[in-house]
mmCIF file of C-alpha atoms and ligand atoms in Angstrom:
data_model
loop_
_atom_site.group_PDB
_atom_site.id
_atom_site.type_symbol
_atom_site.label_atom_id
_atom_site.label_comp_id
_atom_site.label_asym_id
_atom_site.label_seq_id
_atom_site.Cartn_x
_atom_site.Cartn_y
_atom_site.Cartn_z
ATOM 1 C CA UNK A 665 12.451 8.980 -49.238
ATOM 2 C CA UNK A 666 15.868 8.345 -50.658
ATOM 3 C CA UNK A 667 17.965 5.275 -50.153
ATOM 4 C CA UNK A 668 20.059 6.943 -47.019
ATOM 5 C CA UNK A 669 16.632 7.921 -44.931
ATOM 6 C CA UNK A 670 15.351 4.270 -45.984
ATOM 7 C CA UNK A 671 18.277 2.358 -44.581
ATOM 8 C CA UNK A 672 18.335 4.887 -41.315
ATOM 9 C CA UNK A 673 15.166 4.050 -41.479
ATOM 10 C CA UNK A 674 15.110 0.507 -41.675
ATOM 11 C CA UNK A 675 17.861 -0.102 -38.879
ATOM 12 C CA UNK A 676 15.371 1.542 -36.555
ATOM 13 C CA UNK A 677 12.090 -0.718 -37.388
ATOM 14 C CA UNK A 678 14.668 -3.749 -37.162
ATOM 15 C CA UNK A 679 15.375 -2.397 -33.580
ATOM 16 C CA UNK A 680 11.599 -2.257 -32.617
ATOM 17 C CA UNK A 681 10.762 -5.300 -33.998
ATOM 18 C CA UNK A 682 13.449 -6.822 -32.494
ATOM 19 C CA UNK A 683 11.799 -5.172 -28.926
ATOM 20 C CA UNK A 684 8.653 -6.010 -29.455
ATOM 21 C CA UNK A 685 9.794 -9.450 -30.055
ATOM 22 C CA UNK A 686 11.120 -9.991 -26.601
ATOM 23 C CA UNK A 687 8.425 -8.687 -25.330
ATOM 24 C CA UNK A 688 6.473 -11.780 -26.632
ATOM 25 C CA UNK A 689 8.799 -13.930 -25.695
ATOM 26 C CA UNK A 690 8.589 -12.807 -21.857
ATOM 27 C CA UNK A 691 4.759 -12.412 -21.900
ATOM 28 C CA UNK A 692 5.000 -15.997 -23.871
ATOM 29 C CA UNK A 693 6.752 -17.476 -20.441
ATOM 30 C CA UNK A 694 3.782 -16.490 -17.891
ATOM 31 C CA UNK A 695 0.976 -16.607 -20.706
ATOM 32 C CA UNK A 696 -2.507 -17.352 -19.252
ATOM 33 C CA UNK A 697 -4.968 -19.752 -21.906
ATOM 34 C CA UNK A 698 -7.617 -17.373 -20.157
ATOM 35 C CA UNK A 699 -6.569 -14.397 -21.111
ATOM 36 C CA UNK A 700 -7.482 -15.105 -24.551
ATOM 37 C CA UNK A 701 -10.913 -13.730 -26.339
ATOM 38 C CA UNK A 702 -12.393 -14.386 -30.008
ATOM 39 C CA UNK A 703 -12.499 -11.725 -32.271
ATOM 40 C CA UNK A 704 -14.845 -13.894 -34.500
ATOM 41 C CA UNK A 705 -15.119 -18.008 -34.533
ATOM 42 C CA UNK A 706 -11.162 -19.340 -34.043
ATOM 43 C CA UNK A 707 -9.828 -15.458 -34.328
ATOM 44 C CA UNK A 708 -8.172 -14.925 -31.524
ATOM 45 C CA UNK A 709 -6.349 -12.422 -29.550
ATOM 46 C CA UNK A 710 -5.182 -11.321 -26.378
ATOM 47 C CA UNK A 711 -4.059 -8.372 -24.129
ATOM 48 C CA UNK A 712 -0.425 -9.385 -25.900
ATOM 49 C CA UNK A 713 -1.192 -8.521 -29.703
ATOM 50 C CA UNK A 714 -3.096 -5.309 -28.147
ATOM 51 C CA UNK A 715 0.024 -4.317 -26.110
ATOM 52 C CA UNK A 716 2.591 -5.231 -28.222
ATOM 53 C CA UNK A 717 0.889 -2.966 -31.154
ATOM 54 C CA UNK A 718 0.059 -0.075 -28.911
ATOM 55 C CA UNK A 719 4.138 -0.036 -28.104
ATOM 56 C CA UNK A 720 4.682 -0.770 -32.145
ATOM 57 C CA UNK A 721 2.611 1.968 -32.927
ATOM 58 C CA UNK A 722 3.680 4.911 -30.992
ATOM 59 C CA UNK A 723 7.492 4.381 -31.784
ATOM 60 C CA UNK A 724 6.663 3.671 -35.255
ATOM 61 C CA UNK A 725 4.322 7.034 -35.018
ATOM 62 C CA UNK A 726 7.637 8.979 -33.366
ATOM 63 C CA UNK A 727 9.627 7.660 -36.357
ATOM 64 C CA UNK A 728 7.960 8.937 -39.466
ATOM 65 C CA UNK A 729 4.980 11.277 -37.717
ATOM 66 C CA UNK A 730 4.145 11.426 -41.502
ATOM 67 C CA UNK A 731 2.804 8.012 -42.015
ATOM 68 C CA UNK A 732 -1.356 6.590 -41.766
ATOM 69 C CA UNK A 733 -1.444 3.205 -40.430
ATOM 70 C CA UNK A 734 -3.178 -0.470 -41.225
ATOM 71 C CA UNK A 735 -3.014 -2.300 -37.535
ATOM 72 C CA UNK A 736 -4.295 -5.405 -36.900
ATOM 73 C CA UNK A 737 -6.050 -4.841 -33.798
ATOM 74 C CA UNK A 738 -6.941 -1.067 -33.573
ATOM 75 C CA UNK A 739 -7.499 -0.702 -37.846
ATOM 76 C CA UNK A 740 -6.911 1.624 -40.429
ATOM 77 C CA UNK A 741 -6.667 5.400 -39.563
ATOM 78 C CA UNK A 742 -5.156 6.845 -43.077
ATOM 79 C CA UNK A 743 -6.220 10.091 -44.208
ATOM 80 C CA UNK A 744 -3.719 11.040 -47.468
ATOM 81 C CA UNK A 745 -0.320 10.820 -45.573
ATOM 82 C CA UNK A 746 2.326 10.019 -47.907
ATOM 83 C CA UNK A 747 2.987 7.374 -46.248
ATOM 84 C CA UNK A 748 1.177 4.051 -43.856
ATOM 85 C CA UNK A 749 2.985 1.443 -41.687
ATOM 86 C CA UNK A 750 1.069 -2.098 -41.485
ATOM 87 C CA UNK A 751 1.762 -3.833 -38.870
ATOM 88 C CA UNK A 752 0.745 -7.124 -37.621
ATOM 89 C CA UNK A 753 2.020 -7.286 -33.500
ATOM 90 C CA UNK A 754 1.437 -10.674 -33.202
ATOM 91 C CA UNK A 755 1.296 -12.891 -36.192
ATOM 92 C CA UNK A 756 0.690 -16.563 -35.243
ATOM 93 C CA UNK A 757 -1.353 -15.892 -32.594
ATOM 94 C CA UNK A 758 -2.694 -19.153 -32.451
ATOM 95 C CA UNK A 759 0.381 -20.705 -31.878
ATOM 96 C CA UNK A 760 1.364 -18.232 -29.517
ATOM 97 C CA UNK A 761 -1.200 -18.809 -27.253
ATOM 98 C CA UNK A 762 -0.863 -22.731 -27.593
ATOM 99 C CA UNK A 763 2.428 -21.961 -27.028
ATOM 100 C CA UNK A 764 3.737 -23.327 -30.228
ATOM 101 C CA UNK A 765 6.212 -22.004 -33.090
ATOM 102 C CA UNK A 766 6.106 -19.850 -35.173
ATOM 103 C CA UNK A 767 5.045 -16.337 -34.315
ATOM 104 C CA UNK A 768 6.208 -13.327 -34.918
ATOM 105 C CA UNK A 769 5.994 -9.170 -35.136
ATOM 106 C CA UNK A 770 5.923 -8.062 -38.600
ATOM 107 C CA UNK A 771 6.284 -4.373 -39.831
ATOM 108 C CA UNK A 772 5.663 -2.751 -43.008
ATOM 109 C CA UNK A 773 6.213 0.521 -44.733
ATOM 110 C CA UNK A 774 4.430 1.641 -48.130
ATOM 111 C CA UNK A 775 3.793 4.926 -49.932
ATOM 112 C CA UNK A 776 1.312 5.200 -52.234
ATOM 113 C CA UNK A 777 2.239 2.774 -55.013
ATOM 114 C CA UNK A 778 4.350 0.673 -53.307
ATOM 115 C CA UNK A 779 6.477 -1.767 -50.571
ATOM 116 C CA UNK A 780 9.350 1.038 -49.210
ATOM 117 C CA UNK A 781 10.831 -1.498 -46.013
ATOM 118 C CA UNK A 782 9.590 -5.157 -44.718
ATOM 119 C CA UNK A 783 10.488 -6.564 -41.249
ATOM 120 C CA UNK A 784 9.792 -9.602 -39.822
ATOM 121 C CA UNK A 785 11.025 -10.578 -36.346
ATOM 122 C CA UNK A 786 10.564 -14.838 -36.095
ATOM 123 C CA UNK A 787 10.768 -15.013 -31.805
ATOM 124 C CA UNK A 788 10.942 -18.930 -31.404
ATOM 125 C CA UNK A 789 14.034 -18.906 -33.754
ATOM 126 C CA UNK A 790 15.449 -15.654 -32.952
ATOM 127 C CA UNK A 791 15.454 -14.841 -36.659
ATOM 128 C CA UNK A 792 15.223 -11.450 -38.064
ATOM 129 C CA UNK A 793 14.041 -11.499 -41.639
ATOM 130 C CA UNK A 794 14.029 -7.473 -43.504
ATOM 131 C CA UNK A 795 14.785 -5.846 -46.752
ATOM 132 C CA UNK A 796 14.213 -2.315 -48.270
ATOM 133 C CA UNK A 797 13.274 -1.201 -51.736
ATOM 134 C CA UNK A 798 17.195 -0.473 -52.279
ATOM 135 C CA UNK A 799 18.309 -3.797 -50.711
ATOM 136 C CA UNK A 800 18.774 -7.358 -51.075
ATOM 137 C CA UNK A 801 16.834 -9.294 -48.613
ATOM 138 C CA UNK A 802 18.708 -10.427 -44.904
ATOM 139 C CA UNK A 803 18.383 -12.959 -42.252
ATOM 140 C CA UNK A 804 20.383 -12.099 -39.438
ATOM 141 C CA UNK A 805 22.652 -9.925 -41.404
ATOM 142 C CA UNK A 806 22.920 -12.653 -44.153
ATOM 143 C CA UNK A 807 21.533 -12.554 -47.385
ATOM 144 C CA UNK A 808 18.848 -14.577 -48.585
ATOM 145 C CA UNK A 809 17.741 -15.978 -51.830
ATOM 146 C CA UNK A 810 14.588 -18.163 -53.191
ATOM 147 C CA UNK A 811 15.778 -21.709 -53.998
ATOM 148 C CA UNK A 812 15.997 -23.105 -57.491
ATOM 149 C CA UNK A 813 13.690 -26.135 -57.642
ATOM 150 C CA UNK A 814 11.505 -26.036 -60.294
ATOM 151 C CA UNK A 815 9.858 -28.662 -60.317
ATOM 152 C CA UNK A 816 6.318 -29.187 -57.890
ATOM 153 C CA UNK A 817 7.239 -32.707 -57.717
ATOM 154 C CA UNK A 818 10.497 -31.813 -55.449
ATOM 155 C CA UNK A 819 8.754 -28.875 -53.943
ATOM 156 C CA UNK A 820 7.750 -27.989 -50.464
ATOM 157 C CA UNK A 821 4.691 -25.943 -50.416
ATOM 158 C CA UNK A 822 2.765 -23.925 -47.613
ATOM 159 C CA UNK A 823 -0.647 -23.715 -47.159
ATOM 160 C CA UNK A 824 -2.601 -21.419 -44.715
ATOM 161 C CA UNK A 825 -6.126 -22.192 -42.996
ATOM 162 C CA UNK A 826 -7.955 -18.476 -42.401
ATOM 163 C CA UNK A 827 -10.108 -18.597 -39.657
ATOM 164 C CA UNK A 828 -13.509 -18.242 -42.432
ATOM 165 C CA UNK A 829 -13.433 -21.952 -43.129
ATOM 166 C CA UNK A 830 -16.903 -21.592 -44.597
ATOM 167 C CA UNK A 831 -15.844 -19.465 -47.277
ATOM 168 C CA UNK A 832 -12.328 -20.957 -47.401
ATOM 169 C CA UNK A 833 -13.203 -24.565 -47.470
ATOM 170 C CA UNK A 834 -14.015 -25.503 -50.953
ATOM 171 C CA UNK A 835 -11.485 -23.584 -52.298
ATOM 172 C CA UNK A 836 -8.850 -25.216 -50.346
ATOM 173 C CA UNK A 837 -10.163 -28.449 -50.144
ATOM 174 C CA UNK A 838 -9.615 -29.033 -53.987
ATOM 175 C CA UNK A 839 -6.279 -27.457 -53.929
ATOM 176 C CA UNK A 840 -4.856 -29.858 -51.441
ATOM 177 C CA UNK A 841 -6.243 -32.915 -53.680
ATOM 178 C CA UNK A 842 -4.229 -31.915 -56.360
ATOM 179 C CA UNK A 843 -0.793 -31.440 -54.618
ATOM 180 C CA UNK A 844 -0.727 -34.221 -51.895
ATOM 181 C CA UNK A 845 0.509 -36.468 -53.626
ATOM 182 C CA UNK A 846 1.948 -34.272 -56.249
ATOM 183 C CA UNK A 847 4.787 -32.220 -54.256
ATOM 184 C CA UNK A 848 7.792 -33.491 -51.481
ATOM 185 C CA UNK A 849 5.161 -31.836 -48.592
ATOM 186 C CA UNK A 850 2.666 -29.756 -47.670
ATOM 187 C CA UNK A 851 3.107 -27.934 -44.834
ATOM 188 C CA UNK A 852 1.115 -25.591 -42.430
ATOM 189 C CA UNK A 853 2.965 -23.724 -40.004
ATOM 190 C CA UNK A 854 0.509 -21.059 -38.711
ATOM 191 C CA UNK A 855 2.271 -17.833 -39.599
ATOM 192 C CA UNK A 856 1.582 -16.314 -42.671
ATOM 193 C CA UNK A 857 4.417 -13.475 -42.222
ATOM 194 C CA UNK A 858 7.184 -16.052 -40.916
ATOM 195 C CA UNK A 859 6.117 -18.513 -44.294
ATOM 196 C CA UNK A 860 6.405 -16.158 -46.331
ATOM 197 C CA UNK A 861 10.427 -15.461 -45.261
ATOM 198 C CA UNK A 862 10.352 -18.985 -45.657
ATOM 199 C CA UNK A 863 9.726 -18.795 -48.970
ATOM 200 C CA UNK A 864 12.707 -15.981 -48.882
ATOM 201 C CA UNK A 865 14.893 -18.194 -47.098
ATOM 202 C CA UNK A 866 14.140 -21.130 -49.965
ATOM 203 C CA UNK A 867 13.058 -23.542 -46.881
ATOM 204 C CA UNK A 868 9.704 -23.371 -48.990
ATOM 205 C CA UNK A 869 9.262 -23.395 -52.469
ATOM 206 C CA UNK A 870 5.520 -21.818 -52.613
ATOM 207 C CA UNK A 871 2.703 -20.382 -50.291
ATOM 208 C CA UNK A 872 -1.173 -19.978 -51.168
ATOM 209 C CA UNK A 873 -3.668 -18.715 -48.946
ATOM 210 C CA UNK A 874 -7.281 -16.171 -49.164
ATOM 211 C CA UNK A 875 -9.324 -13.946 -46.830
ATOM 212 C CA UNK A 876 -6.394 -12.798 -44.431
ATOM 213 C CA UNK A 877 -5.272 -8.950 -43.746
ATOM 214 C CA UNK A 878 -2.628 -7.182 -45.560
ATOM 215 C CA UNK A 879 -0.602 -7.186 -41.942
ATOM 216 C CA UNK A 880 -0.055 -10.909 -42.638
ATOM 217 C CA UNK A 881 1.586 -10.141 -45.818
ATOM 218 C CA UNK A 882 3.034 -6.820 -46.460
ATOM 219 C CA UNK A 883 6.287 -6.917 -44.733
ATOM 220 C CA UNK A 884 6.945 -10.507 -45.937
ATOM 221 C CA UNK A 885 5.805 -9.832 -49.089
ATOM 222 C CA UNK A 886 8.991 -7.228 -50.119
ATOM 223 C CA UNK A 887 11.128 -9.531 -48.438
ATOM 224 C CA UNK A 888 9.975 -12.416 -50.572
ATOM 225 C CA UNK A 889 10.599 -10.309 -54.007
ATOM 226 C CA UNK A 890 13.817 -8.764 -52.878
ATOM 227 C CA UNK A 891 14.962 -12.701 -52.209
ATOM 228 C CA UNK A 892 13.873 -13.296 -55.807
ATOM 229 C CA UNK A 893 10.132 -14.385 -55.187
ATOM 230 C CA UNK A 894 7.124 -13.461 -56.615
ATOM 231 C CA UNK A 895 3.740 -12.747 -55.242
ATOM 232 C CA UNK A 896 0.580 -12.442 -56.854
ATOM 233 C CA UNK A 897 -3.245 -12.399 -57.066
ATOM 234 C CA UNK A 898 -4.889 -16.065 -57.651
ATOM 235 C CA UNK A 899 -5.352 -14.559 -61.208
ATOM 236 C CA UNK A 900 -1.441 -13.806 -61.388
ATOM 237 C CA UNK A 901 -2.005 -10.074 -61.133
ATOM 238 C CA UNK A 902 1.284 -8.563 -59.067
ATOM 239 C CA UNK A 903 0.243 -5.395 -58.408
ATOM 240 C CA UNK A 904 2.643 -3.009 -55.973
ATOM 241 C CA UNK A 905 -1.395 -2.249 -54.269
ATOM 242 C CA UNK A 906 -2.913 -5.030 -53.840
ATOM 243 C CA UNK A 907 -1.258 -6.314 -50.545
ATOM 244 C CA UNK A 908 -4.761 -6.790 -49.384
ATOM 245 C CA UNK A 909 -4.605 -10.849 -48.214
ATOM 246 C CA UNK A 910 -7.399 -10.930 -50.408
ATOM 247 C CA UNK A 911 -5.733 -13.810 -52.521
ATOM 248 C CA UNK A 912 -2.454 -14.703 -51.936
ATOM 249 C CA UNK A 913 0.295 -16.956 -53.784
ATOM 250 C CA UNK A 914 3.616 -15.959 -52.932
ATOM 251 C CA UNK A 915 6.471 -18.632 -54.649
ATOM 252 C CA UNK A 916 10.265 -18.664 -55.603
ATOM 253 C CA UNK A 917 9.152 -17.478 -59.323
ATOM 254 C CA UNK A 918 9.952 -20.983 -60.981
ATOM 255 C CA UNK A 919 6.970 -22.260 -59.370
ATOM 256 C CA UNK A 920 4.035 -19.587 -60.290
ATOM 257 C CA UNK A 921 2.960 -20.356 -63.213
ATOM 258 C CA UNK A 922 2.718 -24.024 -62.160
ATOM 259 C CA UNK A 923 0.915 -23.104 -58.859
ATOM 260 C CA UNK A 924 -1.549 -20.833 -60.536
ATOM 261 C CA UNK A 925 -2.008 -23.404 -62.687
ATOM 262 C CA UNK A 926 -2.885 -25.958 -59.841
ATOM 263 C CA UNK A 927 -5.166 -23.313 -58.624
ATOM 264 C CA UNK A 928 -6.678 -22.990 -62.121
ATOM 265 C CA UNK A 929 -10.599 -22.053 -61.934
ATOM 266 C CA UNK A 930 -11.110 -22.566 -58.262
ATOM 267 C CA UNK A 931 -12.729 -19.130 -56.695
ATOM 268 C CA UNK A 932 -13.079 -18.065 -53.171
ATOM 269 C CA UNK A 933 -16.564 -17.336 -52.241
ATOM 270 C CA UNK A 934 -16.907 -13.501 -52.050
HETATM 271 C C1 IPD B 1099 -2.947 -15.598 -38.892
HETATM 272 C C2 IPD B 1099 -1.709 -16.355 -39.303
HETATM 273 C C3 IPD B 1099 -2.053 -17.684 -39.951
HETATM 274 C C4 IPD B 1099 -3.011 -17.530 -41.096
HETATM 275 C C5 IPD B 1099 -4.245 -16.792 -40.637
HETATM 276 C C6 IPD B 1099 -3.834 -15.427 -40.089
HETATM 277 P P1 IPD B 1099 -2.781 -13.866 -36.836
HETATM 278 O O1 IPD B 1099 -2.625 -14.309 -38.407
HETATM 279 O O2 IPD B 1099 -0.943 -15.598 -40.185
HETATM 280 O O3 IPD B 1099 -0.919 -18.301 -40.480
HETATM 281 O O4 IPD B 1099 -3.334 -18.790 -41.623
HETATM 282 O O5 IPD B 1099 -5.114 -16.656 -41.732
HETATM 283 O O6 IPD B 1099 -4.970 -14.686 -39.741
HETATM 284 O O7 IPD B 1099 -4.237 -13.860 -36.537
HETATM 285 O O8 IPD B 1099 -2.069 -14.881 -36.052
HETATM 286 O O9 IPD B 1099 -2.156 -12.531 -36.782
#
């Protein structure tokens, strides 16, 4: 896809994302605690996320018929396109349906080696995060860049909770002894996709967290590197495929090598 069908491209997902968006917002306004179901302990969804990717997915499916995709509620159906959208619908679901901020739609596009387009629609700011592989990265139409602290001491760092606290926990229960304390803040905010723009933005200087889906993470991550930002593997390792959410450290580049080095032998239990 050359840079012309990428841009074309990319002013169309920043439309749907931008629809799909409001209809979260509305759905957000008459929102029923009831309506809500566990996909497993404290993963939770509702008829919104389901909705709201059915509607993502068949416009995104009319845009590039070409393309697999990785969904978060209805999966992975890939089978050798050139091309696979991963969407997340609904990310910060949690907070959606306690009806707090953030949460957002996030949309991303990758061929086989790599991140082609990232959107990320923020609803409770109204803040459209995107960037393309030919592109700097934008926030409402302005450019954004990683900030320049280098230092952990003056850094404000983002940590996410997955729902599998019994594999998470003594990972991250080290990890937070050795920054509080250590860094201006730690912060949790409850979307991975909208922290991760953060990160872009330079509102956060570094993000670590395991075990979530690469729909938390693709379309933030090219934002992130476009802005200047690197992400990584626990073990460093920045490879273009491995947007899993296996392990996840995403940081305004100054910062990585101290994070990693904060995060030093600690494992997440397989
Ligand atoms: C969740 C959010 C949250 C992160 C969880 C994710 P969802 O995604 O990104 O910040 O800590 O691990 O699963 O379920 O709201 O799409």
């Amino acid at each position: 896809m050359n840079e012309q069908e990428l841009n074309a491209l990319t002013e169309q997902v920043k439309k749907l994302a931008l629809e799909a968006g409001s209809f979260l917002t509305n759905e957000r306004k008459k929102f029923d605690l009831n309506k809500v179901e566990q996909k497993r302990s404290h993963d939770y969804v509702s008829y919104v996320d389901k909705e709201s990717e059915k509607m993502i997915v068949a416009q995104l499916h009319k845009l590039l018929p070409q393309a697999g995709f990785i969904a978060e509620e209805s999966g992975t159906h890939m089978n050798g396109e050139p091309y696979c959208w991963v969407v997340d619908p609904l990310d910060g679901t949690t907070n959606f349906i306690h009806n707090n901020a953030p949460f957002c739609v996030s949309i991303g596009l990758r061929n086989k080696t790599e991140m082609l387009l990232g959107v990320v629609y923020e609803c409770c700011r109204n803040e459209l995060f995107w960037a393309n592989k030919y592109s700097k990265a934008y926030l409402n139409g302005q450019e954004i860049n990683v900030s320049r602290v280098c230092e952990l001491n003056n850094a404000a760092i983002e940590l996410g909770f997955t729902y599998d606290a019994d594999r998470y926990r003594n990972f991250i229960v080290p990890i937070i002894n050795r920054l509080y304390g250590n860094v201006a803040t730690l912060r949790v905010l409850g979307s991975a996709a909208a922290e991760i723009c953060y990160v872009a933005a330079g509102r956060f200087e570094a993000r670590i967290e395991a075990l979530i889906g690469p729909w938390d993470v693709a379309a933030a991550s090219i934002i992130l590197k476009q802005a200047g930002g690197l992400v990584s593997d626990f073990c460093g390792n920045e490879s273009d495929l491995f947007y899993s959410g296996k392990e996840t450290i995403v940081s305004n580049g100054l910062l990585h090598a101290a994070m990693l080095q904060t995060i030093n032998n600690l494992k997440v239990e397989e």
